[in-house]
Amino acid sequence: MRENALISVIVPIYKVERYLNKCLDSIVNQTYKELEIILVDDGSPDGCPKICDEWGLKDSRIKVIHKANAGLGLARNSGLEVATGKYVAFIDSDDFIDLNMMERLYEEMVKRNADTVYCGLCRYDEDGNVIKVPMLYSGESFSDDEIVEKILLRMIGNKPENNNAPTFFMSVWHGLYSMSIIKEHNIRFPSERIFMSEDLSFHIDYLQHSQLVYVLPDCLYFYRVTQGSLSLAYDNNRFDRIKSMHLQTVKKLNLFLEEKQYQQIEMGRFLNLVGGQIYSIVRRNEKNMLTNVRKIVSDKMVQDCLHIYDYNKNPCGKRIFNFLMEKEWTVLLIFVVRIKNILAKSARGEKC
């Protein structure tokens, strides 16, 4: 009879007192019992530290780490430092998982001799509505060079002509990973306060060394969406972090890919994020809106990308937007964004 391998489950925790018990309940009651559950209290100022300690007393599989606040990525690193499992999973503390998630991921990992298995995911809102998120490559497996081409590059984005096509969900929390790869290559998360997507950074470092990846179609991870979600909140430093992420992504990809393999895809992702920042500024009707948008569109990194990126292959809306950015026609760009926001609100039945 095969002995089950230990899975380390790392849960970074910060200001989620309202949701933490539901998250931990879904982990400790997994049908797969060989778990090492590592709770990383990232200096949470609410009742989370006490909740962590209480769970630690109830279940011997739980390890609790209390540390000064440094952000999600570095909290995960604290968990990796003490993890002893053969495999590792990362769960966000305001989310929860299906009771069969670890068992299903582990079964596929062993059966297929995979380095990584991803599962499907669902969005869970404050009203209790569950919406299954369409998952690229459901039920498919990829090996060797296919992993970079089909999984990693599709996490980053798409070629200009397919700019609006679905991408592969880049969050680490719907996957099971091999600790041997992580240890051998000393893979860690950067601080999301500097590198905007710590998950993408992790995947670039990890997937280049993977030999087989499988995408399980089952929806096993429930991603909570709230009004206060970090992913939905406005960030005044976002543009600087977008630029930092672009520079670091190019630097990492250059180590194992030719520029022509990723350049248009990465530039498209960068410009999409820049466009999203402009939409946020206009939507908030900031006092210095014109100055702030002009600062973005005139930025050297943005203009350099626009001169190289083949946005003429983009769908019509993106093509017009990028053209206005390249010409630095800021007033017209803001006008177009406002019209699009009005049309979007009207389509949702909201007052304009």
XYZ file of C-alpha atoms in Angstrom:
352
model
C 0.000 0.000 0.000
C 1.366 3.404 -1.032
C 2.142 5.796 1.814
C 0.657 9.231 1.277
C 3.142 12.091 1.029
C 3.010 15.127 3.290
C 1.524 18.299 1.809
C 2.485 21.643 3.341
C -0.386 24.144 3.201
C 0.797 27.723 3.702
C -1.784 30.318 4.750
C -0.638 33.968 5.028
C -2.969 35.894 7.344
C -3.668 39.612 7.672
C -6.871 41.402 8.753
C -9.270 38.585 7.812
C -10.857 37.969 11.221
C -14.309 37.740 9.644
C -13.358 34.952 7.223
C -10.479 33.088 8.849
C -12.414 30.357 10.658
C -14.234 29.322 7.471
C -10.925 29.150 5.618
C -9.200 27.056 8.292
C -12.216 24.813 8.768
C -12.092 23.922 5.058
C -8.394 23.034 5.362
C -8.333 20.966 8.567
C -11.342 18.924 7.394
C -9.790 17.879 4.096
C -10.370 14.258 3.116
C -6.595 14.095 2.595
C -5.186 14.003 6.118
C -1.394 14.085 5.604
C -1.169 17.842 5.919
C 1.247 20.260 7.529
C -0.766 23.467 7.940
C 1.402 26.566 8.348
C -0.424 29.702 9.500
C 1.637 32.857 8.999
C 0.239 35.759 11.009
C 1.672 38.742 9.143
C 1.392 41.150 12.066
C -2.398 41.268 11.830
C -3.789 43.974 14.171
C -7.181 42.298 14.713
C -8.181 39.006 16.323
C -6.381 36.835 13.760
C -3.304 36.061 15.934
C -5.533 34.698 18.706
C -7.608 32.670 16.228
C -4.410 31.146 14.812
C -3.185 30.142 18.272
C -6.558 28.598 19.132
C -6.491 26.476 15.981
C -2.902 25.486 16.753
C -4.004 24.087 20.105
C -6.855 22.123 18.510
C -4.900 20.428 15.696
C -1.347 19.092 16.015
C -0.814 19.443 12.255
C -0.933 23.237 12.566
C 2.191 25.378 12.947
C 1.733 29.067 13.785
C 4.221 31.780 12.863
C 3.803 35.324 14.204
C 5.859 37.956 12.371
C 6.004 41.688 11.692
C 3.869 42.852 8.789
C 5.749 42.702 5.477
C 3.119 41.677 2.927
C 1.693 38.555 1.300
C 4.730 37.428 -0.680
C 7.158 37.582 2.229
C 4.622 35.891 4.521
C 4.504 32.950 2.097
C 8.305 32.859 2.173
C 8.208 32.534 5.971
C 6.015 29.473 5.487
C 8.363 27.994 2.883
C 11.293 28.330 5.297
C 9.701 25.872 7.750
C 7.756 23.657 5.308
C 8.743 19.974 5.334
C 6.203 18.526 2.885
C 6.928 16.860 -0.444
C 4.354 19.168 -2.010
C 3.115 22.635 -1.133
C -0.124 24.565 -1.602
C -0.828 28.236 -0.900
C -4.271 29.266 0.362
C -5.371 32.874 0.868
C -6.939 33.354 4.286
C -10.145 35.048 3.134
C -10.909 32.194 0.718
C -11.891 28.566 1.307
C -11.492 25.249 -0.485
C -13.529 22.179 -1.352
C -13.032 19.400 1.205
C -11.633 17.153 -1.550
C -9.198 19.675 -3.022
C -5.942 18.318 -1.603
C -6.899 14.716 -2.270
C -7.839 15.416 -5.898
C -4.687 17.446 -6.565
C -2.491 14.827 -4.910
C -4.134 11.952 -6.821
C -3.454 13.638 -10.159
C 0.074 14.610 -9.106
C 0.942 10.974 -8.362
C -1.007 9.366 -11.209
C 0.548 11.611 -13.862
C 3.954 12.018 -12.191
C 3.368 15.762 -12.522
C 5.346 18.674 -11.103
C 2.242 20.824 -10.799
C -1.514 20.323 -10.836
C -3.965 23.223 -11.083
C -7.674 23.012 -10.326
C -10.646 25.083 -11.432
C -11.894 27.930 -9.288
C -15.083 29.764 -8.392
C -15.767 33.350 -7.376
C -17.700 33.696 -4.123
C -19.296 37.078 -3.368
C -20.672 38.660 -0.196
C -24.200 37.502 -1.061
C -23.078 33.871 -1.198
C -23.289 33.622 -4.987
C -20.882 31.123 -6.534
C -19.723 31.727 -10.099
C -17.486 29.212 -11.823
C -14.568 30.894 -13.580
C -13.906 29.497 -17.085
C -10.576 27.699 -16.956
C -8.202 27.575 -19.891
C -6.933 24.075 -20.774
C -9.317 22.191 -18.447
C -8.464 18.485 -18.494
C -5.252 18.982 -20.489
C -1.645 18.213 -19.611
C 1.550 19.794 -20.903
C 5.182 18.751 -20.829
C 8.614 20.341 -21.270
C 8.602 23.314 -23.714
C 4.797 23.247 -23.916
C 4.649 24.368 -20.278
C 6.344 27.669 -21.046
C 4.449 28.215 -24.301
C 0.955 27.160 -23.183
C 0.945 27.864 -19.440
C 3.561 30.472 -18.519
C 3.247 32.761 -21.544
C -0.555 32.544 -21.357
C -0.324 33.651 -17.715
C 1.520 36.727 -18.942
C -0.880 37.524 -21.776
C -1.551 37.062 -25.474
C -0.151 38.096 -28.824
C -1.438 41.462 -30.160
C -4.007 39.921 -32.505
C -5.513 37.930 -29.597
C -5.224 40.645 -26.938
C -8.736 40.068 -25.567
C -8.462 36.256 -25.457
C -8.563 34.468 -22.070
C -5.312 34.027 -20.181
C -4.299 31.265 -17.780
C -5.105 32.176 -14.174
C -1.758 33.092 -12.583
C -2.606 32.904 -8.860
C -0.680 30.216 -6.984
C -3.598 29.348 -4.738
C -5.269 26.928 -7.148
C -2.206 24.735 -7.593
C -0.137 22.038 -5.915
C 3.627 22.406 -6.349
C 6.726 20.252 -5.968
C 8.891 21.281 -3.019
C 11.916 19.636 -4.652
C 11.834 22.190 -7.498
C 11.352 25.054 -5.039
C 14.253 23.900 -2.867
C 16.633 23.032 -5.706
C 16.242 26.445 -7.331
C 15.700 28.433 -4.124
C 12.430 29.876 -5.411
C 10.780 32.568 -3.326
C 8.119 35.237 -3.683
C 9.109 38.905 -4.068
C 7.350 41.606 -2.080
C 4.141 42.645 -3.846
C 4.866 46.143 -2.549
C 7.659 46.297 -5.139
C 6.811 43.630 -7.743
C 3.097 43.964 -8.461
C 2.363 40.283 -9.095
C 4.332 38.071 -6.742
C 2.473 35.070 -8.174
C 3.705 35.691 -11.723
C 7.273 36.078 -10.457
C 6.989 32.737 -8.641
C 5.597 31.005 -11.722
C 8.341 32.337 -14.014
C 10.961 30.926 -11.648
C 9.090 27.660 -11.088
C 7.538 26.638 -14.427
C 10.774 26.912 -16.416
C 11.969 23.886 -14.398
C 8.738 21.862 -14.613
C 8.414 18.780 -16.783
C 4.686 18.040 -16.573
C 1.682 20.205 -15.664
C -1.933 19.049 -15.511
C -5.076 21.211 -15.331
C -7.844 19.536 -13.337
C -11.284 20.731 -14.525
C -12.962 20.395 -11.099
C -13.836 23.673 -9.349
C -12.172 23.191 -5.948
C -10.997 26.663 -4.889
C -13.417 29.403 -3.816
C -12.055 32.906 -4.304
C -13.862 35.454 -2.159
C -14.658 38.813 -3.759
C -15.460 41.663 -1.357
C -15.661 45.431 -1.689
C -12.462 45.698 0.320
C -10.505 43.113 -1.661
C -6.915 44.191 -2.314
C -7.352 43.185 -5.934
C -10.188 45.696 -6.314
C -8.738 48.560 -4.314
C -7.160 51.643 -5.888
C -3.410 51.977 -5.356
C -1.615 55.324 -5.661
C 1.738 53.573 -6.205
C 0.406 51.168 -8.797
C 2.027 52.776 -11.845
C 5.507 52.556 -10.321
C 4.878 48.919 -9.433
C 3.606 48.195 -12.957
C 6.887 49.524 -14.366
C 8.960 47.608 -11.833
C 7.078 44.421 -12.660
C 7.688 44.933 -16.400
C 11.433 45.395 -15.910
C 11.749 42.372 -13.624
C 9.584 40.171 -15.870
C 11.737 40.959 -18.911
C 14.896 40.342 -16.873
C 13.633 36.942 -15.689
C 12.357 35.808 -19.106
C 15.630 36.807 -20.783
C 17.419 34.152 -18.744
C 15.773 31.248 -20.579
C 13.821 32.591 -23.583
C 14.643 34.487 -26.753
C 13.201 38.003 -26.812
C 11.039 37.252 -29.853
C 9.223 34.512 -27.909
C 7.799 36.834 -25.286
C 8.331 40.493 -26.259
C 4.934 41.246 -27.840
C 3.088 39.249 -25.167
C 4.813 40.994 -22.247
C 4.468 44.451 -23.804
C 0.766 43.819 -24.354
C 0.363 42.872 -20.694
C 2.295 45.961 -19.594
C 0.204 48.304 -21.754
C -3.039 46.660 -20.591
C -2.045 47.376 -16.978
C -1.088 50.951 -17.869
C -4.476 51.369 -19.535
C -6.167 49.991 -16.438
C -4.369 52.592 -14.326
C -5.606 55.387 -16.591
C -9.172 54.055 -16.349
C -8.877 54.052 -12.542
C -7.693 57.669 -12.464
C -10.501 58.852 -14.752
C -13.168 56.809 -12.967
C -12.165 58.357 -9.649
C -12.264 61.823 -11.256
C -9.075 62.792 -9.450
C -8.324 66.450 -8.795
C -5.069 66.238 -10.778
C -6.488 63.830 -13.350
C -5.088 65.552 -16.447
C -1.626 65.912 -14.911
C -1.563 62.305 -13.686
C -2.730 60.808 -16.985
C -0.290 62.994 -18.930
C 2.537 61.814 -16.668
C 1.688 58.186 -17.484
C 1.308 58.506 -21.264
C 4.509 60.588 -21.580
C 6.549 58.133 -19.506
C 9.593 56.902 -21.448
C 8.944 53.223 -20.705
C 5.341 53.522 -21.906
C 6.345 55.354 -25.081
C 9.179 52.915 -25.829
C 6.729 50.007 -25.607
C 4.151 51.758 -27.789
C 6.789 52.310 -30.498
C 7.672 48.587 -30.534
C 4.354 46.903 -29.686
C 2.304 45.981 -32.764
C -0.979 47.416 -31.459
C -2.351 47.748 -35.010
C -3.181 44.043 -34.655
C -5.210 44.712 -31.476
C -9.017 44.666 -31.472
C -10.450 48.062 -32.470
C -10.964 49.519 -28.977
C -7.460 48.666 -27.782
C -5.983 49.880 -31.063
C -7.581 53.326 -30.665
C -6.600 53.551 -26.991
C -2.954 52.697 -27.659
C -2.842 55.073 -30.634
C -4.047 57.966 -28.436
C -1.458 57.056 -25.806
C 1.366 56.962 -28.347
C 0.348 60.372 -29.723
C 0.071 61.669 -26.129
C -3.355 63.136 -26.902
C -4.245 63.172 -23.230
C -7.458 65.241 -23.302
C -8.955 63.106 -26.074
C -7.840 59.938 -24.271
C -9.641 61.033 -21.088
C -12.747 61.878 -23.128
C -12.768 58.406 -24.719
C -12.337 56.732 -21.321
C -15.217 58.768 -19.867
C -17.507 57.797 -22.745
C -16.590 54.123 -22.309
C -17.257 54.359 -18.554
C -20.684 55.921 -19.220
C -21.564 53.187 -21.719
C -20.392 50.484 -19.294
C -22.529 51.922 -16.466
C -25.526 52.156 -18.777
C -25.092 48.526 -19.820
C -25.091 47.525 -16.121
C -28.206 49.592 -15.445
C -26.357 52.045 -13.177
C -26.941 55.788 -13.023
C -24.353 57.757 -14.968
